[in-house]
CSV table of C-alpha atoms in Angstrom, one decimal:
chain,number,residue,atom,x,y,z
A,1,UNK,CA,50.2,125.2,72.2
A,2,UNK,CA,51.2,122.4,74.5
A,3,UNK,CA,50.9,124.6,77.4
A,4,UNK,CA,47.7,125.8,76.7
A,5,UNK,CA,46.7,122.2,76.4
A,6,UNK,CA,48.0,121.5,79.3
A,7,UNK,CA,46.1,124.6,81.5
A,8,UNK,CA,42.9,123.9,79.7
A,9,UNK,CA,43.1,119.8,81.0
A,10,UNK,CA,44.1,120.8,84.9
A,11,UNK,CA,41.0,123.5,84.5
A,12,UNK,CA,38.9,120.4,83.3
A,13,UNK,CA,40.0,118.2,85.5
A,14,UNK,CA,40.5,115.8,83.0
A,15,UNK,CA,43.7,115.0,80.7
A,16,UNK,CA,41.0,113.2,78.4
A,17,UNK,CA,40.2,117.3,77.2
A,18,UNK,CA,43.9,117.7,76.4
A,19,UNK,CA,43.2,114.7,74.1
A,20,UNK,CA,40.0,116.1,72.3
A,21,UNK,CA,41.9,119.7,71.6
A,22,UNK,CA,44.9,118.1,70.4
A,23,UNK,CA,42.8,115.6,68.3
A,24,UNK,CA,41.1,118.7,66.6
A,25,UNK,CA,44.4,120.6,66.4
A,26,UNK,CA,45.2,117.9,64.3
A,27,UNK,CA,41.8,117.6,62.0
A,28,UNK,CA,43.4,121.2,61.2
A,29,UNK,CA,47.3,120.3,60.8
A,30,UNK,CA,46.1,117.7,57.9
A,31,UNK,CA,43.9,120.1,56.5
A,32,UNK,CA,47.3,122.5,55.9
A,33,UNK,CA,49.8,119.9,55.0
A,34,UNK,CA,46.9,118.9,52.3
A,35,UNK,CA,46.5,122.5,51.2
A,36,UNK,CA,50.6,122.9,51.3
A,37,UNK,CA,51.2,118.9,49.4
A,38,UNK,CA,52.9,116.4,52.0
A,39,UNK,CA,56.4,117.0,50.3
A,40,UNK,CA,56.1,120.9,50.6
A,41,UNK,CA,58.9,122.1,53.1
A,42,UNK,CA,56.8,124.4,54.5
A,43,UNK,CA,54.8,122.1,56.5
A,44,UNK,CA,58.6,121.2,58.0
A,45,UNK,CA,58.5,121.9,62.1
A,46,UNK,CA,61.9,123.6,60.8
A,47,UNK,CA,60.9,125.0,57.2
A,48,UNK,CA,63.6,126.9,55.1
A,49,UNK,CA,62.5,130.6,54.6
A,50,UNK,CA,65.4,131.6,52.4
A,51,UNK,CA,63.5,133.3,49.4
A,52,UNK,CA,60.2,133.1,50.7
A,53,UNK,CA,57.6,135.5,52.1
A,54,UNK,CA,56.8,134.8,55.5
A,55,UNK,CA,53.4,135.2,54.9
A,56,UNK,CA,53.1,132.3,52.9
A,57,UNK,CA,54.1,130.1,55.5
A,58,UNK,CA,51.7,130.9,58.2
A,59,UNK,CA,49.6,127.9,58.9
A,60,UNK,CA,48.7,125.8,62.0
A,61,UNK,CA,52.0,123.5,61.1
A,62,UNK,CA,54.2,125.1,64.0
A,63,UNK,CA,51.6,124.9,66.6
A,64,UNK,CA,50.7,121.7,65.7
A,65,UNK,CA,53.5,119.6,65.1
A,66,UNK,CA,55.2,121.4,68.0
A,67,UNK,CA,52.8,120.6,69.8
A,68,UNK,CA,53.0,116.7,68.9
A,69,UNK,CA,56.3,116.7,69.5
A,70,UNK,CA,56.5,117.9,73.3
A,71,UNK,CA,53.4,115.7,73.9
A,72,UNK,CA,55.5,112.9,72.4
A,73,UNK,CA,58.7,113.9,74.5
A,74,UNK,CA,56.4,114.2,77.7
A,75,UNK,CA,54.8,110.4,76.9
A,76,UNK,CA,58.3,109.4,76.5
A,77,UNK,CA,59.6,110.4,80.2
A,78,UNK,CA,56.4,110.6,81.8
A,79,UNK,CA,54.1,113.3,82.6
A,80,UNK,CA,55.4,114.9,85.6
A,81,UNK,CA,59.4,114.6,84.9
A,82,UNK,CA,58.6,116.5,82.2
A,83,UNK,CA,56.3,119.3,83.7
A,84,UNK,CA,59.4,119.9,86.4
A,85,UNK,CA,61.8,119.9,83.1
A,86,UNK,CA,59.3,122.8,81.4
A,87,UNK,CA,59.7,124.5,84.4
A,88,UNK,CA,63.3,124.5,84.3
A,89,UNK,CA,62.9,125.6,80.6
A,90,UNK,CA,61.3,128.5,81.3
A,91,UNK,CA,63.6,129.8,84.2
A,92,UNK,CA,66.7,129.0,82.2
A,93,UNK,CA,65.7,131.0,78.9
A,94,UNK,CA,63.0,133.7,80.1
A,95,UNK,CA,63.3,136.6,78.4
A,96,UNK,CA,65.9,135.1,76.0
A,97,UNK,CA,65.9,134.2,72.0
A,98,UNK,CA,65.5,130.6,71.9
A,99,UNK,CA,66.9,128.4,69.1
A,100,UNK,CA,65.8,124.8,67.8
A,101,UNK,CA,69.6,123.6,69.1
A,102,UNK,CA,69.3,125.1,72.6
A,103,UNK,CA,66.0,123.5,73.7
A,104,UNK,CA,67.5,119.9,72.0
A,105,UNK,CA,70.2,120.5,74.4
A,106,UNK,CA,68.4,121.4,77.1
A,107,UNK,CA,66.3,118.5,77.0
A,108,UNK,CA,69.2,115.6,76.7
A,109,UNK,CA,70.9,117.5,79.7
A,110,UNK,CA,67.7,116.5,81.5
A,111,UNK,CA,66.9,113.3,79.9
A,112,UNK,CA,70.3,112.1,77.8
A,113,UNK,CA,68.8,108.4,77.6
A,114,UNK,CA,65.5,109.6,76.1
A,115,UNK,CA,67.4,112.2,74.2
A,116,UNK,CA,69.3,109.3,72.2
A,117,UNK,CA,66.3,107.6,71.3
A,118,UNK,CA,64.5,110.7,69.8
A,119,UNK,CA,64.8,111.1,65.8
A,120,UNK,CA,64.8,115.2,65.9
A,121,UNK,CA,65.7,115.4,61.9
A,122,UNK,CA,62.1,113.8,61.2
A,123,UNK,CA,60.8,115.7,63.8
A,124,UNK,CA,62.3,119.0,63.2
A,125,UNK,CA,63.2,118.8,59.1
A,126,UNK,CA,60.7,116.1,57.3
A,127,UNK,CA,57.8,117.3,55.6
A,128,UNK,CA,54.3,116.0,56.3
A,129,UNK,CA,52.8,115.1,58.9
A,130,UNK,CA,54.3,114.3,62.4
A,131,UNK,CA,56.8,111.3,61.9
A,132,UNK,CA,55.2,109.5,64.8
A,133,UNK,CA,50.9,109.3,65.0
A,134,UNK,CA,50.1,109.6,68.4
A,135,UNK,CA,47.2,108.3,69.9
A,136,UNK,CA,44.5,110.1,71.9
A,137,UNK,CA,42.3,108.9,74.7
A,138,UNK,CA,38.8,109.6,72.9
A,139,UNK,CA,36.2,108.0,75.1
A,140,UNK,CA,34.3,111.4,75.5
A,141,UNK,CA,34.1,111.5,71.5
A,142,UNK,CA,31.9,108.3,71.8
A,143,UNK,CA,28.8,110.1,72.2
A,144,UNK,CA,29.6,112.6,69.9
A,145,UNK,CA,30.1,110.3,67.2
A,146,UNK,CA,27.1,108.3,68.0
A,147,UNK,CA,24.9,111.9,67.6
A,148,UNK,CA,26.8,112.5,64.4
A,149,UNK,CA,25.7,109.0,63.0
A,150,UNK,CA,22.0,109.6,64.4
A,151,UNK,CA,21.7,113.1,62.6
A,152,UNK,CA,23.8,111.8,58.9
A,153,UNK,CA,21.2,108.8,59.2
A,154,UNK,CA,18.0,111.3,59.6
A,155,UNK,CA,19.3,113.1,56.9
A,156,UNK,CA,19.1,109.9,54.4
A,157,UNK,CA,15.8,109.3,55.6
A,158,UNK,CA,13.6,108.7,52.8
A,159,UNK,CA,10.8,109.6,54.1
A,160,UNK,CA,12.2,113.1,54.8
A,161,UNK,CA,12.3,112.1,58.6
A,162,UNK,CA,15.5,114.6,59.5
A,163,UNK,CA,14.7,114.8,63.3
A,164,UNK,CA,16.5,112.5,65.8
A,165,UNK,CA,15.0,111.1,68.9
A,166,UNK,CA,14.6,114.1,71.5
A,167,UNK,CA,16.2,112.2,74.2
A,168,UNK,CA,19.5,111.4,72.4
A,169,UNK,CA,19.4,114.9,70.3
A,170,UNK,CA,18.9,116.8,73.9
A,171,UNK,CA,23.0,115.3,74.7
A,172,UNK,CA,24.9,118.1,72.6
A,173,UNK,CA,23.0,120.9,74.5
A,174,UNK,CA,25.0,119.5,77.9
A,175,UNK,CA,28.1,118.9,76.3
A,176,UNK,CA,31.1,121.6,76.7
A,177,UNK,CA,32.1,123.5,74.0
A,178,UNK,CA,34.9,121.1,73.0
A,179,UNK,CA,32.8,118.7,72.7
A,180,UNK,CA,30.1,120.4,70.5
A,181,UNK,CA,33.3,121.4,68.5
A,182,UNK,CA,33.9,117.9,67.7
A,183,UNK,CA,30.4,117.1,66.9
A,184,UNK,CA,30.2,119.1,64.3
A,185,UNK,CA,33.7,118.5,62.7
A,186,UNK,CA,32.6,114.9,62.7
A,187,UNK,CA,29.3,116.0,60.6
A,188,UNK,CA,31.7,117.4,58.1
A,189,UNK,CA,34.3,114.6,58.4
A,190,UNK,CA,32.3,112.4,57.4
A,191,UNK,CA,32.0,113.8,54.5
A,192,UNK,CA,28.6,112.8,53.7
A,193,UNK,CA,26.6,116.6,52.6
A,194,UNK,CA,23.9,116.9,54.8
A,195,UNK,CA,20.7,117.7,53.3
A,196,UNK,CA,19.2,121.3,53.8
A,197,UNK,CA,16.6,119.6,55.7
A,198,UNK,CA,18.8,118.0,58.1
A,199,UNK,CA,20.7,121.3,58.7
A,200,UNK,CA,17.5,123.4,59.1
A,201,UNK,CA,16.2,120.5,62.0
A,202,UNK,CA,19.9,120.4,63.6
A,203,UNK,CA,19.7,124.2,63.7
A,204,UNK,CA,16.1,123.9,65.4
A,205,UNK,CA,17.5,121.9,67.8
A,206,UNK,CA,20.6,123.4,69.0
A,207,UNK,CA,20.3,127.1,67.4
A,208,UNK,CA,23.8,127.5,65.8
A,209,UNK,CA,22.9,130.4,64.0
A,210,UNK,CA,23.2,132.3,66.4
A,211,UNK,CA,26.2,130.9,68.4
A,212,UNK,CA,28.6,133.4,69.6
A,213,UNK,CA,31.4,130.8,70.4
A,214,UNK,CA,33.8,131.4,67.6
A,215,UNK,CA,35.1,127.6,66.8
A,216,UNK,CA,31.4,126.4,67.1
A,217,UNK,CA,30.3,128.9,64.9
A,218,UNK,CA,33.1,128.3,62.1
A,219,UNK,CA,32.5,124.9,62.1
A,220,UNK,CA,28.3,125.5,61.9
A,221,UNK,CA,29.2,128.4,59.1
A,222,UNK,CA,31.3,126.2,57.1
A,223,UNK,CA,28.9,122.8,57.0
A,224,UNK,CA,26.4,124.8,55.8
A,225,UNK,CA,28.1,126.5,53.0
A,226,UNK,CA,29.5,123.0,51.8
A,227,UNK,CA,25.2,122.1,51.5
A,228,UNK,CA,24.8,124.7,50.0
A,229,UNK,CA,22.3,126.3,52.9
A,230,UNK,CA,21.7,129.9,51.8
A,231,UNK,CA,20.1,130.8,55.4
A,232,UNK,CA,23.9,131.0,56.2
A,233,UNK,CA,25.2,133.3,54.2
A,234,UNK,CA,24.1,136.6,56.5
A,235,UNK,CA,25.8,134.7,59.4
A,236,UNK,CA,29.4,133.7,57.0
A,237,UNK,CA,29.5,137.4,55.9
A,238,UNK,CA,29.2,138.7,59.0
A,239,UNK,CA,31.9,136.6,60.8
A,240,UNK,CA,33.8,137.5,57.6
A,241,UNK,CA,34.4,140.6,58.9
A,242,UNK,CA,33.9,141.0,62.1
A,243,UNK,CA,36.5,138.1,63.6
A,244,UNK,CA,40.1,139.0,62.3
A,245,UNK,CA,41.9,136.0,63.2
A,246,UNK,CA,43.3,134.3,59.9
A,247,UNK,CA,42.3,130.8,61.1
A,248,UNK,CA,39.1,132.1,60.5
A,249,UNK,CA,38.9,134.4,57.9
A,250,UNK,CA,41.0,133.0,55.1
A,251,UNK,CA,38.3,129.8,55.5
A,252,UNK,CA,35.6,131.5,55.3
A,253,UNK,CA,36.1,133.4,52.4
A,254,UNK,CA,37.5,129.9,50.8
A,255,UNK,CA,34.4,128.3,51.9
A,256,UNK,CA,32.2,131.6,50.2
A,257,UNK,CA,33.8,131.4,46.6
A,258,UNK,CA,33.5,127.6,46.2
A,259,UNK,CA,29.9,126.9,47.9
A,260,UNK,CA,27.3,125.9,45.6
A,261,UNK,CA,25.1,129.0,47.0
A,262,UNK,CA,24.4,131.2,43.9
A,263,UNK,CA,25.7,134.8,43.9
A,264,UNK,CA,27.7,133.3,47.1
A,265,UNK,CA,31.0,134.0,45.3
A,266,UNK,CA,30.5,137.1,43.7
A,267,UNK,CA,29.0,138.5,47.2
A,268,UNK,CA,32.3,137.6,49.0
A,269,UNK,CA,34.2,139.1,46.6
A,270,UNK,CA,32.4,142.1,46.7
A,271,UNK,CA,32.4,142.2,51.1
A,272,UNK,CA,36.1,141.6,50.6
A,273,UNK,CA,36.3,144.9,48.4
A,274,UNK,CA,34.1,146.8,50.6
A,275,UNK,CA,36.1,145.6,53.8
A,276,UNK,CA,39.7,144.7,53.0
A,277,UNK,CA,41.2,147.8,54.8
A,278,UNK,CA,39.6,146.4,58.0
A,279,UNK,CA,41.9,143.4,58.0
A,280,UNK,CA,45.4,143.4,59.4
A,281,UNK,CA,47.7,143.8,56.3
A,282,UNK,CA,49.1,140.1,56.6
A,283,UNK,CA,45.1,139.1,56.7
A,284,UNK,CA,44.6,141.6,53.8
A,285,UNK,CA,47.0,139.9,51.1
A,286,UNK,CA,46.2,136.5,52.1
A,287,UNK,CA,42.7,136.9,51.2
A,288,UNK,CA,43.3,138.2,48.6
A,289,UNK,CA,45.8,135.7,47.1
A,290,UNK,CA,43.2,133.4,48.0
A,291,UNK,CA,40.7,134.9,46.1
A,292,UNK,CA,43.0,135.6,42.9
A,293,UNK,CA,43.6,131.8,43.1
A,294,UNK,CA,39.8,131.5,42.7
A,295,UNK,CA,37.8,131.8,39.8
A,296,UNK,CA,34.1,133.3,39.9
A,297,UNK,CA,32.0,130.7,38.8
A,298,UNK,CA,28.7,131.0,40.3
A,299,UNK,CA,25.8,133.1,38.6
A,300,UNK,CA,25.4,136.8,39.2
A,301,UNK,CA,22.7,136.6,41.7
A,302,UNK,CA,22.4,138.9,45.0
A,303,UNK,CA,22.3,137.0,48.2
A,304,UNK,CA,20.4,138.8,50.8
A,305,UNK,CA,21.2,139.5,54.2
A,306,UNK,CA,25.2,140.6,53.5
A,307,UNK,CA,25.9,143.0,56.1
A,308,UNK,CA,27.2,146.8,54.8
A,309,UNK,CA,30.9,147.6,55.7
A,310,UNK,CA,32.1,147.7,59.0
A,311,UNK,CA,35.3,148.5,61.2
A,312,UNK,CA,36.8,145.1,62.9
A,313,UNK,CA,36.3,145.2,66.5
A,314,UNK,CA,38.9,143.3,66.8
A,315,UNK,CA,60.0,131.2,63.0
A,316,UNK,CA,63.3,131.1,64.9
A,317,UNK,CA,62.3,128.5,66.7
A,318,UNK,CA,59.1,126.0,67.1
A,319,UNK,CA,58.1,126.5,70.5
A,320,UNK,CA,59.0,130.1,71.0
A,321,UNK,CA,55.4,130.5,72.6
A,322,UNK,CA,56.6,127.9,75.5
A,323,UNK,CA,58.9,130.8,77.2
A,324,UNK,CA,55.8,132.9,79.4
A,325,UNK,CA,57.5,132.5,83.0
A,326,UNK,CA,54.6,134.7,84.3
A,327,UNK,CA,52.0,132.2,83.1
A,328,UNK,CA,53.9,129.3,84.3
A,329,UNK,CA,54.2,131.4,87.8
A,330,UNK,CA,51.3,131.7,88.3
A,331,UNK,CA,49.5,127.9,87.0
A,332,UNK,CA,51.8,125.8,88.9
């Protein structure tokens, strides 16, 4: 996760974008470790799977917090000793099984000073979130935020005013992605419910519902169903079952049986049944569990615009994902 960070920024030409993906990698850490309970051991960098199904522990907490940590080491001996010691890294363990004790090794062998200094039992074996908050360099979130506050104050308008001046509503359409991201997780942070109103003017503007970029669309899919805007619903079904990652999925069906959006529960239930063979196993019983944990509460109502059945077109250690020699070959 750190890596990828780290490509994505020297493609940007900008650390600050390492910053804004890390800063929504955590919006989705906190989201888990609330779903899990701070003291749950499975939001551990290090949890203990003894007795437990694997599946239950998938979650964004080893990407994350693994990712927190080797920004934290790299802050703590500077940004370019610690590229030349990832480099190192991945020379000395390529195509090897990495352990938790190796890489702490590793590091003090490079950086024994540093390594004194670092409390790796929070790090690696307390539960929560990461023992240290870092901070992020957010200037380019600024003008997202200010959009956000323009759009949650047009939609308390009450005169039913839900359109914001052209010239500053025209900024998101020249933002990049990662920034649009951020705009609309800041809508839903907030967590002020935009009115239907609001949502149908921001979708005049911008045309979300028919985004193709994954993350942006999520994020569009999911504000919507927390209004309770029933011109979403074609759009959440689909992307139900048509994107197969977890991060994804398992939200969206969450997001489906608790909506306010009558018959939105029973429909989700019933585009699960239709398309749960479609889903990778692991995907399957997650869904499912999440589901069962759900009760149908909504009245029996059709929603239209549910798309028919489809095919899908598509922890050893906490970094194990760092160890891609070819990728590093070839990036620096």
């Amino acid at each position: 996760r750190w890596f990828e960070l780290t490509i994505m920024a020297r493609i940007m030409g900008d650390d600050r974008f390492f910053d804004i993906k890390a800063s929504l990698g955590m919006e989705s850490l906190r989201a888990d470790v609330e779903r899990y309970g701070l003291d749950n051991e499975l939001t551990c960098l290090l949890p203990p799977l003894e007795g437990i199904d694997p599946d239950d522990s998938f979650s964004s907490v080893p990407y994350e917090r693994g990712m927190n940590l080797l920004l934290y080491l790299q802050r703590k001996v500077g940004k370019e000793p610690f590229l030349r010691f990832f480099l190192a890294y991945v020379e000395e363990f390529a195509s090897k099984t990495v352990h938790t004790a190796a890489f702490q090794a590793f590091f003090a062998e490079h950086f024994p000073a540093e390594a004194e200094t670092v409390e790796w039992n929070l790090w690696f074996l307390a539960p929560g979130m990461p023992p240290v908050e870092l901070q992020f360099d957010l200037t380019l979130v600024e003008p997202v935020k200010a959009l956000a506050k323009a759009w949650i104050k047009a939609s308390d308008d009450k005169k039913g005013r839900t359109v914001v001046k052209p010239a500053l509503a025209a900024d998101y359409l020249g933002w990049p992605s990662l920034q649009q991201q951020l705009f609309l997780q800041e809508l839903f942070d907030k967590g002020k419910v935009l009115s239907i109103a609001a949502l149908d003017a921001i979708e005049e503007a911008y045309k979300l519902d028919t985004q193709k970029n994954s993350e942006i669309r999520f994020k569009w899919i999911k504000l919507c169903l927390r209004a309770g805007r029933a011109a979403i619903m074609s759009n959440a079904c689909e992307m139900a079952i048509t994107q197969g990652r977890m991060k994804f999925v398992r939200p969206l069906y969450r997001f489906l049986v608790t909506c306010p959006i009558a018959g939105a529960s029973r429909a989700a239930r019933s585009l699960f049944e239709a398309n749960k063979d479609v889903y990778h196993p692991i995907c399957r019983k997650m869904v499912a569990n999440d589901l069962a944990k759900t009760e149908v509460g909504d009245a029996d109502v059709d929603v239209d615009g549910a798309p028919p059945k489809r095919s899908m077109a598509t922890r050893v250690f906490f970094g194990a994902g760092v160890v891609v020699a070819l990728a590093v070959a070839s990036f620096w």
